[in-house]
């Protein structure tokens, strides 16, 4: 079967699944073995040297984890894939393995909070020069790239105001100076956006979010150019941020319903964004599906759907948020996103808690902003919940 010709939703079911499981099992078993035994020493030696397929030790590779890696590889249309214990494991391993003292990175100010810490603290301490540009200023990003750099790190849509970057345009600029392009595709997932088809060299995920989809396992995935993925894999197998079989199983299981969930979340988020936009107690709504959103045209050209995350600012101060959020019924007030249940929180308390009010203002994050990650509940119930809580303000 040629899986690469099929749609991501179909690939999610069949990729990485073998028909050779013990007892004819129809799903990939959880192999909780640390090591793999060989009676034939020559065979063991060949596997250890990578001359033959097989498993040696689960810090390097594990059968359940390998099945998950194959799933994301096929879905993103990549040559190779590898995995990590968390999304930050994927990001930090990629950046540390592919740069080094004297290297230059160009990125944006709105990357995920943990990524931002790498750019502001850990990478500069390792003598990597990092330039962070205003996220939507494509001219400024291109100018920074054109001064010469080794790696361009992009994220779109961004957290929490859903800013959009033009992946084709920025990848082309990066390649003119010979830089590697890495894209964090966590918010979009391969159902909504395929960065490698836009020119990116590597795409990575916090699998903790939409891919797993049930808030019950953490993981990170990286795929793309085989030589680059292999370089990052060799670093990860030594620093040890390896994904375990149990979470790998949960993530692969979650991915089988990814298309169903994302289609529903795309549709619900669009309805909710439109509802909030016309509500008198809401000052502004950030959702790339809204025609008035600054990145709408780019999003339309590079995304199949606009995603399940939106954010909105109440027409009031932080006290409004403190009254509004606890009065919602169908939501977990929690820091994560991309789950079957709706999750919400103020960036002031979650993703951007370590910033000052002034720093948040500079990033365009109002104090009354709420990030709302739409679950797969029936949208009519979510709309009623929001409407009720707004009317109580
Ligand atoms: C959550 C998240 C990460 C980090 O992933 P963890 O699994 O929490 O380590 C990275 N990027 C984005 C966009 C995220 O939302």
mmCIF file of C-alpha atoms and ligand atoms in Angstrom:
data_model
loop_
_atom_site.group_PDB
_atom_site.id
_atom_site.type_symbol
_atom_site.label_atom_id
_atom_site.label_comp_id
_atom_site.label_asym_id
_atom_site.label_seq_id
_atom_site.Cartn_x
_atom_site.Cartn_y
_atom_site.Cartn_z
ATOM 1 C CA UNK A 1 0.000 0.000 0.000
ATOM 2 C CA UNK A 2 1.405 3.408 -0.966
ATOM 3 C CA UNK A 3 0.525 5.428 2.131
ATOM 4 C CA UNK A 4 2.149 8.619 0.878
ATOM 5 C CA UNK A 5 -0.620 9.066 -1.717
ATOM 6 C CA UNK A 6 -3.346 8.989 0.971
ATOM 7 C CA UNK A 7 -4.815 11.744 3.150
ATOM 8 C CA UNK A 8 -3.321 12.425 6.625
ATOM 9 C CA UNK A 9 -6.512 11.171 8.302
ATOM 10 C CA UNK A 10 -6.089 7.791 6.605
ATOM 11 C CA UNK A 11 -2.338 7.748 7.183
ATOM 12 C CA UNK A 12 -2.983 8.333 10.895
ATOM 13 C CA UNK A 13 -4.755 4.967 11.054
ATOM 14 C CA UNK A 14 -2.459 2.824 8.908
ATOM 15 C CA UNK A 15 1.052 4.275 9.044
ATOM 16 C CA UNK A 16 3.438 2.557 11.441
ATOM 17 C CA UNK A 17 0.999 -0.307 12.050
ATOM 18 C CA UNK A 18 2.412 -3.694 11.151
ATOM 19 C CA UNK A 19 0.468 -6.881 10.411
ATOM 20 C CA UNK A 20 3.175 -8.945 12.092
ATOM 21 C CA UNK A 21 2.319 -8.438 15.759
ATOM 22 C CA UNK A 22 2.390 -11.410 18.169
ATOM 23 C CA UNK A 23 -0.914 -13.330 18.231
ATOM 24 C CA UNK A 24 -2.159 -11.326 15.241
ATOM 25 C CA UNK A 25 -2.791 -8.275 17.450
ATOM 26 C CA UNK A 26 -4.441 -5.542 15.371
ATOM 27 C CA UNK A 27 -2.827 -2.672 17.232
ATOM 28 C CA UNK A 28 0.814 -1.939 18.033
ATOM 29 C CA UNK A 29 1.579 -3.543 21.425
ATOM 30 C CA UNK A 30 3.188 -1.594 24.260
ATOM 31 C CA UNK A 31 6.678 -3.063 24.495
ATOM 32 C CA UNK A 32 7.938 -2.175 27.951
ATOM 33 C CA UNK A 33 11.315 -3.823 27.556
ATOM 34 C CA UNK A 34 14.494 -1.928 28.351
ATOM 35 C CA UNK A 35 16.709 -4.186 26.262
ATOM 36 C CA UNK A 36 16.377 -6.723 23.424
ATOM 37 C CA UNK A 37 18.074 -10.108 23.528
ATOM 38 C CA UNK A 38 20.048 -11.846 20.767
ATOM 39 C CA UNK A 39 21.244 -15.452 20.652
ATOM 40 C CA UNK A 40 23.366 -14.802 17.587
ATOM 41 C CA UNK A 41 26.245 -12.472 18.476
ATOM 42 C CA UNK A 42 26.936 -11.586 14.831
ATOM 43 C CA UNK A 43 23.318 -10.520 14.358
ATOM 44 C CA UNK A 44 23.472 -8.434 17.572
ATOM 45 C CA UNK A 45 26.670 -6.797 16.337
ATOM 46 C CA UNK A 46 25.080 -5.936 12.966
ATOM 47 C CA UNK A 47 22.031 -4.387 14.639
ATOM 48 C CA UNK A 48 24.236 -2.459 17.059
ATOM 49 C CA UNK A 49 26.154 -1.002 14.112
ATOM 50 C CA UNK A 50 22.914 -0.146 12.270
ATOM 51 C CA UNK A 51 23.652 -2.620 9.459
ATOM 52 C CA UNK A 52 20.467 -4.553 10.226
ATOM 53 C CA UNK A 53 17.070 -3.463 11.549
ATOM 54 C CA UNK A 54 16.350 -4.262 15.163
ATOM 55 C CA UNK A 55 16.320 -2.944 18.699
ATOM 56 C CA UNK A 56 19.133 -2.854 21.255
ATOM 57 C CA UNK A 57 18.177 -0.602 24.153
ATOM 58 C CA UNK A 58 15.072 1.564 24.627
ATOM 59 C CA UNK A 59 16.919 4.835 25.233
ATOM 60 C CA UNK A 60 17.874 4.567 21.554
ATOM 61 C CA UNK A 61 14.801 3.006 19.964
ATOM 62 C CA UNK A 62 11.781 0.997 21.074
ATOM 63 C CA UNK A 63 9.224 -0.864 18.897
ATOM 64 C CA UNK A 64 6.153 1.054 20.175
ATOM 65 C CA UNK A 65 7.973 4.378 19.883
ATOM 66 C CA UNK A 66 9.208 3.488 16.377
ATOM 67 C CA UNK A 67 5.602 2.851 15.265
ATOM 68 C CA UNK A 68 4.609 6.325 16.462
ATOM 69 C CA UNK A 69 7.601 7.914 14.698
ATOM 70 C CA UNK A 70 6.538 6.218 11.471
ATOM 71 C CA UNK A 71 3.009 7.612 11.834
ATOM 72 C CA UNK A 72 4.144 11.235 12.095
ATOM 73 C CA UNK A 73 6.770 10.722 9.388
ATOM 74 C CA UNK A 74 4.136 9.623 6.882
ATOM 75 C CA UNK A 75 1.576 12.247 7.957
ATOM 76 C CA UNK A 76 4.032 15.138 7.602
ATOM 77 C CA UNK A 77 5.391 13.727 4.325
ATOM 78 C CA UNK A 78 8.911 13.519 5.799
ATOM 79 C CA UNK A 79 11.952 11.404 4.995
ATOM 80 C CA UNK A 80 12.684 10.579 8.655
ATOM 81 C CA UNK A 81 11.301 11.069 12.159
ATOM 82 C CA UNK A 82 12.406 10.747 15.761
ATOM 83 C CA UNK A 83 10.847 11.325 19.178
ATOM 84 C CA UNK A 84 11.426 12.826 22.628
ATOM 85 C CA UNK A 85 10.034 12.660 26.157
ATOM 86 C CA UNK A 86 8.282 16.051 25.750
ATOM 87 C CA UNK A 87 7.766 18.801 23.201
ATOM 88 C CA UNK A 88 10.497 20.846 24.868
ATOM 89 C CA UNK A 89 12.739 17.773 24.523
ATOM 90 C CA UNK A 90 12.155 17.955 20.762
ATOM 91 C CA UNK A 91 12.828 21.686 20.614
ATOM 92 C CA UNK A 92 15.903 21.804 22.859
ATOM 93 C CA UNK A 93 17.510 18.725 21.289
ATOM 94 C CA UNK A 94 16.945 20.137 17.803
ATOM 95 C CA UNK A 95 18.387 23.547 18.637
ATOM 96 C CA UNK A 96 21.369 22.244 20.594
ATOM 97 C CA UNK A 97 22.200 19.483 18.104
ATOM 98 C CA UNK A 98 21.981 21.715 15.020
ATOM 99 C CA UNK A 99 23.699 24.839 16.340
ATOM 100 C CA UNK A 100 26.700 25.496 18.556
ATOM 101 C CA UNK A 101 29.039 28.248 19.694
ATOM 102 C CA UNK A 102 29.345 30.925 16.990
ATOM 103 C CA UNK A 103 26.148 29.888 15.164
ATOM 104 C CA UNK A 104 23.257 32.253 14.484
ATOM 105 C CA UNK A 105 19.514 31.712 14.890
ATOM 106 C CA UNK A 106 16.744 34.006 13.651
ATOM 107 C CA UNK A 107 13.297 33.571 15.179
ATOM 108 C CA UNK A 108 10.265 35.528 16.382
ATOM 109 C CA UNK A 109 9.263 37.091 19.699
ATOM 110 C CA UNK A 110 6.060 35.041 20.013
ATOM 111 C CA UNK A 111 7.479 31.521 20.238
ATOM 112 C CA UNK A 112 6.148 29.162 22.921
ATOM 113 C CA UNK A 113 7.279 30.246 26.420
ATOM 114 C CA UNK A 114 9.775 27.397 26.925
ATOM 115 C CA UNK A 115 11.290 27.975 23.485
ATOM 116 C CA UNK A 116 11.604 31.641 24.300
ATOM 117 C CA UNK A 117 13.611 30.740 27.440
ATOM 118 C CA UNK A 118 16.032 28.756 25.264
ATOM 119 C CA UNK A 119 16.442 31.762 22.966
ATOM 120 C CA UNK A 120 16.850 34.315 25.750
ATOM 121 C CA UNK A 121 18.909 32.355 28.308
ATOM 122 C CA UNK A 122 20.312 28.941 27.468
ATOM 123 C CA UNK A 123 21.402 29.339 23.839
ATOM 124 C CA UNK A 124 23.131 32.731 24.354
ATOM 125 C CA UNK A 125 24.968 31.212 27.348
ATOM 126 C CA UNK A 126 26.288 28.627 24.878
ATOM 127 C CA UNK A 127 27.520 31.411 22.552
ATOM 128 C CA UNK A 128 24.699 31.004 20.036
ATOM 129 C CA UNK A 129 23.569 34.408 18.728
ATOM 130 C CA UNK A 130 19.781 34.672 18.651
ATOM 131 C CA UNK A 131 17.829 37.451 16.888
ATOM 132 C CA UNK A 132 14.130 37.625 17.770
ATOM 133 C CA UNK A 133 11.992 39.662 15.359
ATOM 134 C CA UNK A 134 8.523 41.170 15.699
ATOM 135 C CA UNK A 135 6.366 38.218 14.784
ATOM 136 C CA UNK A 136 4.201 39.603 12.005
ATOM 137 C CA UNK A 137 6.860 41.869 10.488
ATOM 138 C CA UNK A 138 7.889 39.719 7.530
ATOM 139 C CA UNK A 139 10.176 42.432 6.129
ATOM 140 C CA UNK A 140 12.098 42.628 9.419
ATOM 141 C CA UNK A 141 12.375 38.829 9.647
ATOM 142 C CA UNK A 142 13.659 38.662 6.060
ATOM 143 C CA UNK A 143 16.163 41.440 6.747
ATOM 144 C CA UNK A 144 17.479 39.591 9.822
ATOM 145 C CA UNK A 145 17.757 36.308 7.907
ATOM 146 C CA UNK A 146 19.487 38.001 4.980
ATOM 147 C CA UNK A 147 22.287 39.253 7.236
ATOM 148 C CA UNK A 148 23.277 35.568 7.385
ATOM 149 C CA UNK A 149 22.247 32.830 9.806
ATOM 150 C CA UNK A 150 22.405 29.081 10.300
ATOM 151 C CA UNK A 151 18.894 28.272 11.492
ATOM 152 C CA UNK A 152 15.481 29.946 11.158
ATOM 153 C CA UNK A 153 12.965 28.867 13.785
ATOM 154 C CA UNK A 154 9.277 29.528 13.057
ATOM 155 C CA UNK A 155 5.971 28.871 14.794
ATOM 156 C CA UNK A 156 2.544 29.515 13.253
ATOM 157 C CA UNK A 157 -0.139 30.098 14.454
ATOM 158 C CA UNK A 158 1.478 31.512 17.590
ATOM 159 C CA UNK A 159 0.487 31.422 21.220
ATOM 160 C CA UNK A 160 -1.691 33.140 22.463
ATOM 161 C CA UNK A 161 -2.703 35.715 19.821
ATOM 162 C CA UNK A 162 -2.632 33.346 16.814
ATOM 163 C CA UNK A 163 -0.253 35.395 14.684
ATOM 164 C CA UNK A 164 0.480 33.886 11.273
ATOM 165 C CA UNK A 165 3.807 33.562 9.458
ATOM 166 C CA UNK A 166 4.163 33.004 5.725
ATOM 167 C CA UNK A 167 6.081 29.716 5.680
ATOM 168 C CA UNK A 168 6.798 29.654 1.924
ATOM 169 C CA UNK A 169 8.151 33.203 1.872
ATOM 170 C CA UNK A 170 10.362 32.842 4.953
ATOM 171 C CA UNK A 171 11.628 29.357 3.991
ATOM 172 C CA UNK A 172 12.700 30.681 0.585
ATOM 173 C CA UNK A 173 14.544 33.600 2.216
ATOM 174 C CA UNK A 174 16.256 31.249 4.681
ATOM 175 C CA UNK A 175 17.402 28.897 1.942
ATOM 176 C CA UNK A 176 18.961 31.778 0.007
ATOM 177 C CA UNK A 177 21.453 32.158 2.887
ATOM 178 C CA UNK A 178 21.780 28.386 3.412
ATOM 179 C CA UNK A 179 19.909 28.302 6.731
ATOM 180 C CA UNK A 180 17.923 25.329 8.057
ATOM 181 C CA UNK A 181 14.199 26.042 8.564
ATOM 182 C CA UNK A 182 12.515 24.492 11.617
ATOM 183 C CA UNK A 183 8.750 24.879 12.211
ATOM 184 C CA UNK A 184 6.809 24.168 15.405
ATOM 185 C CA UNK A 185 3.545 22.722 13.995
ATOM 186 C CA UNK A 186 1.911 22.006 17.379
ATOM 187 C CA UNK A 187 -1.020 24.421 16.982
ATOM 188 C CA UNK A 188 -1.904 23.440 13.404
ATOM 189 C CA UNK A 189 -1.157 19.674 13.325
ATOM 190 C CA UNK A 190 -0.594 17.902 9.979
ATOM 191 C CA UNK A 191 -4.366 17.934 9.419
ATOM 192 C CA UNK A 192 -4.375 21.735 9.058
ATOM 193 C CA UNK A 193 -0.853 22.523 7.850
ATOM 194 C CA UNK A 194 2.085 20.696 6.253
ATOM 195 C CA UNK A 195 5.200 22.894 6.732
ATOM 196 C CA UNK A 196 7.476 20.596 4.695
ATOM 197 C CA UNK A 197 5.335 21.267 1.601
ATOM 198 C CA UNK A 198 5.944 24.993 2.216
ATOM 199 C CA UNK A 199 9.716 24.521 2.149
ATOM 200 C CA UNK A 200 10.601 23.829 5.796
ATOM 201 C CA UNK A 201 13.425 21.350 6.437
ATOM 202 C CA UNK A 202 12.181 20.125 9.814
ATOM 203 C CA UNK A 203 8.828 20.138 11.560
ATOM 204 C CA UNK A 204 8.372 19.450 15.247
ATOM 205 C CA UNK A 205 5.493 18.900 17.648
ATOM 206 C CA UNK A 206 4.575 18.919 21.246
ATOM 207 C CA UNK A 207 2.673 15.623 20.884
ATOM 208 C CA UNK A 208 1.330 16.377 24.369
ATOM 209 C CA UNK A 209 -1.287 18.636 22.784
ATOM 210 C CA UNK A 210 -3.525 17.831 19.773
ATOM 211 C CA UNK A 211 -1.681 14.694 18.582
ATOM 212 C CA UNK A 212 -2.267 12.866 21.858
ATOM 213 C CA UNK A 213 -5.425 14.888 22.320
ATOM 214 C CA UNK A 214 -6.556 13.565 25.696
ATOM 215 C CA UNK A 215 -4.244 15.359 28.179
ATOM 216 C CA UNK A 216 -2.904 12.037 29.446
ATOM 217 C CA UNK A 217 0.579 11.682 27.929
ATOM 218 C CA UNK A 218 3.551 13.874 27.068
ATOM 219 C CA UNK A 219 5.844 13.557 24.084
ATOM 220 C CA UNK A 220 7.741 15.378 21.355
ATOM 221 C CA UNK A 221 8.215 14.522 17.682
ATOM 222 C CA UNK A 222 10.577 15.756 14.985
ATOM 223 C CA UNK A 223 10.538 14.912 11.287
ATOM 224 C CA UNK A 224 11.931 16.075 7.968
ATOM 225 C CA UNK A 225 15.305 15.887 6.210
ATOM 226 C CA UNK A 226 16.897 12.519 7.091
ATOM 227 C CA UNK A 227 20.428 13.779 7.692
ATOM 228 C CA UNK A 228 19.229 16.502 10.073
ATOM 229 C CA UNK A 229 16.797 14.224 11.922
ATOM 230 C CA UNK A 230 19.560 11.665 12.356
ATOM 231 C CA UNK A 231 21.901 14.289 13.787
ATOM 232 C CA UNK A 232 19.286 15.274 16.371
ATOM 233 C CA UNK A 233 18.508 11.599 17.090
ATOM 234 C CA UNK A 234 22.183 10.886 17.838
ATOM 235 C CA UNK A 235 22.201 13.766 20.325
ATOM 236 C CA UNK A 236 18.937 12.650 21.979
ATOM 237 C CA UNK A 237 19.996 9.029 22.421
ATOM 238 C CA UNK A 238 22.964 10.268 24.436
ATOM 239 C CA UNK A 239 21.364 13.056 26.471
ATOM 240 C CA UNK A 240 18.536 10.654 27.199
ATOM 241 C CA UNK A 241 15.330 12.672 26.654
ATOM 242 C CA UNK A 242 13.768 9.547 25.146
ATOM 243 C CA UNK A 243 10.063 8.828 24.784
ATOM 244 C CA UNK A 244 8.767 5.765 26.666
ATOM 245 C CA UNK A 245 6.527 3.056 25.211
ATOM 246 C CA UNK A 246 3.457 3.850 27.355
ATOM 247 C CA UNK A 247 3.067 7.511 26.318
ATOM 248 C CA UNK A 248 4.041 6.575 22.734
ATOM 249 C CA UNK A 249 1.110 4.154 22.673
ATOM 250 C CA UNK A 250 -1.299 6.798 23.983
ATOM 251 C CA UNK A 251 -0.095 9.371 21.456
ATOM 252 C CA UNK A 252 -0.391 6.912 18.533
ATOM 253 C CA UNK A 253 -3.862 5.959 19.736
ATOM 254 C CA UNK A 254 -4.847 9.616 19.962
ATOM 255 C CA UNK A 255 -3.531 10.313 16.469
ATOM 256 C CA UNK A 256 -5.955 7.796 14.989
ATOM 257 C CA UNK A 257 -8.818 10.202 15.787
ATOM 258 C CA UNK A 258 -6.831 13.365 15.009
ATOM 259 C CA UNK A 259 -8.648 14.229 11.794
ATOM 260 C CA UNK A 260 -12.091 13.732 13.379
ATOM 261 C CA UNK A 261 -11.155 15.880 16.351
ATOM 262 C CA UNK A 262 -9.479 18.633 14.327
ATOM 263 C CA UNK A 263 -12.346 18.930 11.847
ATOM 264 C CA UNK A 264 -14.756 19.360 14.754
ATOM 265 C CA UNK A 265 -12.455 21.751 16.614
ATOM 266 C CA UNK A 266 -11.899 23.854 13.461
ATOM 267 C CA UNK A 267 -15.656 24.202 12.964
ATOM 268 C CA UNK A 268 -16.441 24.876 16.632
ATOM 269 C CA UNK A 269 -13.651 27.448 17.040
ATOM 270 C CA UNK A 270 -14.915 29.320 13.977
ATOM 271 C CA UNK A 271 -18.457 29.464 15.380
ATOM 272 C CA UNK A 272 -17.240 30.534 18.823
ATOM 273 C CA UNK A 273 -14.923 33.211 17.397
ATOM 274 C CA UNK A 274 -17.780 34.650 15.330
ATOM 275 C CA UNK A 275 -20.088 34.606 18.351
ATOM 276 C CA UNK A 276 -17.547 36.353 20.595
ATOM 277 C CA UNK A 277 -16.691 38.917 17.953
ATOM 278 C CA UNK A 278 -20.207 40.381 18.008
ATOM 279 C CA UNK A 279 -20.594 40.226 21.808
ATOM 280 C CA UNK A 280 -20.665 43.653 23.537
ATOM 281 C CA UNK A 281 -18.613 42.440 26.542
ATOM 282 C CA UNK A 282 -15.762 41.211 24.332
ATOM 283 C CA UNK A 283 -13.237 43.801 23.177
ATOM 284 C CA UNK A 284 -11.275 41.752 20.637
ATOM 285 C CA UNK A 285 -11.055 38.226 19.270
ATOM 286 C CA UNK A 286 -7.914 36.603 17.853
ATOM 287 C CA UNK A 287 -8.665 33.758 15.430
ATOM 288 C CA UNK A 288 -7.009 33.328 12.005
ATOM 289 C CA UNK A 289 -10.316 32.139 10.526
ATOM 290 C CA UNK A 290 -11.885 35.575 11.004
ATOM 291 C CA UNK A 291 -11.632 37.662 7.812
ATOM 292 C CA UNK A 292 -10.525 40.683 9.878
ATOM 293 C CA UNK A 293 -7.549 38.812 11.406
ATOM 294 C CA UNK A 294 -4.234 40.249 10.233
ATOM 295 C CA UNK A 295 -2.891 36.867 9.063
ATOM 296 C CA UNK A 296 -6.152 35.596 7.549
ATOM 297 C CA UNK A 297 -5.032 35.641 3.900
ATOM 298 C CA UNK A 298 -1.742 33.869 4.589
ATOM 299 C CA UNK A 299 -3.529 31.365 6.840
ATOM 300 C CA UNK A 300 -6.044 30.683 4.072
ATOM 301 C CA UNK A 301 -3.260 30.000 1.591
ATOM 302 C CA UNK A 302 -1.211 27.628 3.782
ATOM 303 C CA UNK A 303 -3.744 25.995 6.149
ATOM 304 C CA UNK A 304 -6.603 23.584 5.472
ATOM 305 C CA UNK A 305 -8.391 24.693 8.645
ATOM 306 C CA UNK A 306 -7.734 27.443 11.169
ATOM 307 C CA UNK A 307 -7.389 25.282 14.270
ATOM 308 C CA UNK A 308 -9.089 24.771 17.597
ATOM 309 C CA UNK A 309 -7.483 27.613 19.557
ATOM 310 C CA UNK A 310 -8.653 31.192 19.829
ATOM 311 C CA UNK A 311 -8.133 33.978 22.289
ATOM 312 C CA UNK A 312 -10.242 36.951 23.251
ATOM 313 C CA UNK A 313 -9.982 40.023 25.439
ATOM 314 C CA UNK A 314 -12.868 40.989 27.687
ATOM 315 C CA UNK A 315 -13.936 44.618 27.684
ATOM 316 C CA UNK A 316 -12.549 45.200 31.168
ATOM 317 C CA UNK A 317 -9.520 44.593 33.375
ATOM 318 C CA UNK A 318 -8.076 41.448 34.959
ATOM 319 C CA UNK A 319 -10.839 41.486 37.623
ATOM 320 C CA UNK A 320 -13.262 40.698 34.812
ATOM 321 C CA UNK A 321 -11.196 37.622 33.908
ATOM 322 C CA UNK A 322 -11.183 36.538 37.556
ATOM 323 C CA UNK A 323 -14.971 36.730 37.614
ATOM 324 C CA UNK A 324 -15.582 35.308 34.145
ATOM 325 C CA UNK A 325 -13.401 32.199 33.983
ATOM 326 C CA UNK A 326 -14.605 30.466 37.167
ATOM 327 C CA UNK A 327 -18.180 31.048 36.081
ATOM 328 C CA UNK A 328 -17.698 28.875 32.965
ATOM 329 C CA UNK A 329 -18.922 25.309 33.481
ATOM 330 C CA UNK A 330 -17.579 23.375 30.477
ATOM 331 C CA UNK A 331 -13.895 24.130 30.800
ATOM 332 C CA UNK A 332 -10.822 23.122 32.745
ATOM 333 C CA UNK A 333 -8.920 26.207 33.844
ATOM 334 C CA UNK A 334 -5.524 24.708 33.056
ATOM 335 C CA UNK A 335 -2.300 25.494 31.229
ATOM 336 C CA UNK A 336 -2.481 23.004 28.377
ATOM 337 C CA UNK A 337 -4.330 22.950 25.036
ATOM 338 C CA UNK A 338 -5.472 20.630 22.260
ATOM 339 C CA UNK A 339 -7.506 18.198 24.338
ATOM 340 C CA UNK A 340 -10.932 16.580 23.929
ATOM 341 C CA UNK A 341 -12.128 18.794 26.780
ATOM 342 C CA UNK A 342 -12.149 22.562 26.493
ATOM 343 C CA UNK A 343 -9.242 24.225 28.317
ATOM 344 C CA UNK A 344 -8.885 27.913 29.054
ATOM 345 C CA UNK A 345 -6.642 30.254 30.965
ATOM 346 C CA UNK A 346 -5.276 33.792 30.986
ATOM 347 C CA UNK A 347 -1.780 34.062 29.398
ATOM 348 C CA UNK A 348 -1.071 36.401 32.344
ATOM 349 C CA UNK A 349 -1.196 33.274 34.575
ATOM 350 C CA UNK A 350 -0.188 30.542 32.127
ATOM 351 C CA UNK A 351 2.131 30.907 29.133
ATOM 352 C CA UNK A 352 3.328 34.462 29.874
ATOM 353 C CA UNK A 353 3.301 34.453 33.682
ATOM 354 C CA UNK A 354 7.008 35.310 33.950
ATOM 355 C CA UNK A 355 6.714 38.489 31.897
ATOM 356 C CA UNK A 356 5.954 41.921 33.303
ATOM 357 C CA UNK A 357 2.742 43.711 32.341
ATOM 358 C CA UNK A 358 4.825 45.985 30.087
ATOM 359 C CA UNK A 359 6.469 43.015 28.317
ATOM 360 C CA UNK A 360 3.045 41.476 27.720
ATOM 361 C CA UNK A 361 1.795 44.803 26.354
ATOM 362 C CA UNK A 362 4.718 44.914 23.903
ATOM 363 C CA UNK A 363 3.733 41.440 22.671
ATOM 364 C CA UNK A 364 0.153 42.646 22.170
ATOM 365 C CA UNK A 365 -1.216 40.530 25.043
ATOM 366 C CA UNK A 366 -3.922 42.459 26.931
ATOM 367 C CA UNK A 367 -4.251 41.735 30.679
ATOM 368 C CA UNK A 368 -7.865 40.681 30.040
ATOM 369 C CA UNK A 369 -6.896 38.115 27.376
ATOM 370 C CA UNK A 370 -8.189 34.548 27.636
ATOM 371 C CA UNK A 371 -6.845 31.648 25.622
ATOM 372 C CA UNK A 372 -9.621 29.210 24.807
ATOM 373 C CA UNK A 373 -8.722 25.769 23.430
ATOM 374 C CA UNK A 374 -11.931 24.315 22.072
ATOM 375 C CA UNK A 375 -12.603 20.670 22.942
ATOM 376 C CA UNK A 376 -14.835 18.236 21.091
ATOM 377 C CA UNK A 377 -17.947 18.954 23.162
ATOM 378 C CA UNK A 378 -21.063 19.915 21.198
ATOM 379 C CA UNK A 379 -20.511 23.522 20.148
ATOM 380 C CA UNK A 380 -24.046 24.583 21.109
ATOM 381 C CA UNK A 381 -23.286 23.693 24.731
ATOM 382 C CA UNK A 382 -20.002 25.626 24.611
ATOM 383 C CA UNK A 383 -21.728 28.674 23.120
ATOM 384 C CA UNK A 384 -24.382 28.586 25.820
ATOM 385 C CA UNK A 385 -21.716 28.263 28.509
ATOM 386 C CA UNK A 386 -19.818 31.294 27.172
ATOM 387 C CA UNK A 387 -22.968 33.297 26.666
ATOM 388 C CA UNK A 388 -24.129 32.600 30.240
ATOM 389 C CA UNK A 389 -20.805 33.540 31.806
ATOM 390 C CA UNK A 390 -20.604 36.758 29.754
ATOM 391 C CA UNK A 391 -24.112 37.765 30.753
ATOM 392 C CA UNK A 392 -23.202 37.332 34.440
ATOM 393 C CA UNK A 393 -20.352 39.861 34.139
HETATM 394 C C1 LIG B 1 3.212 22.881 24.792
HETATM 395 C C2 LIG B 1 4.005 23.391 23.671
HETATM 396 C C3 LIG B 1 5.375 23.111 23.573
HETATM 397 C C4 LIG B 1 6.119 22.327 24.634
HETATM 398 O O1 LIG B 1 5.663 21.013 24.704
HETATM 399 P P1 LIG B 1 5.761 20.117 26.047
HETATM 400 O O2 LIG B 1 5.225 18.804 25.577
HETATM 401 O O3 LIG B 1 4.932 20.783 27.080
HETATM 402 O O4 LIG B 1 7.190 20.067 26.435
HETATM 403 C C5 LIG B 1 6.056 23.605 22.478
HETATM 404 N N1 LIG B 1 5.451 24.332 21.528
HETATM 405 C C6 LIG B 1 4.142 24.642 21.586
HETATM 406 C C7 LIG B 1 3.526 25.464 20.511
HETATM 407 C C8 LIG B 1 3.371 24.191 22.654
HETATM 408 O O5 LIG B 1 2.076 24.508 22.720
#
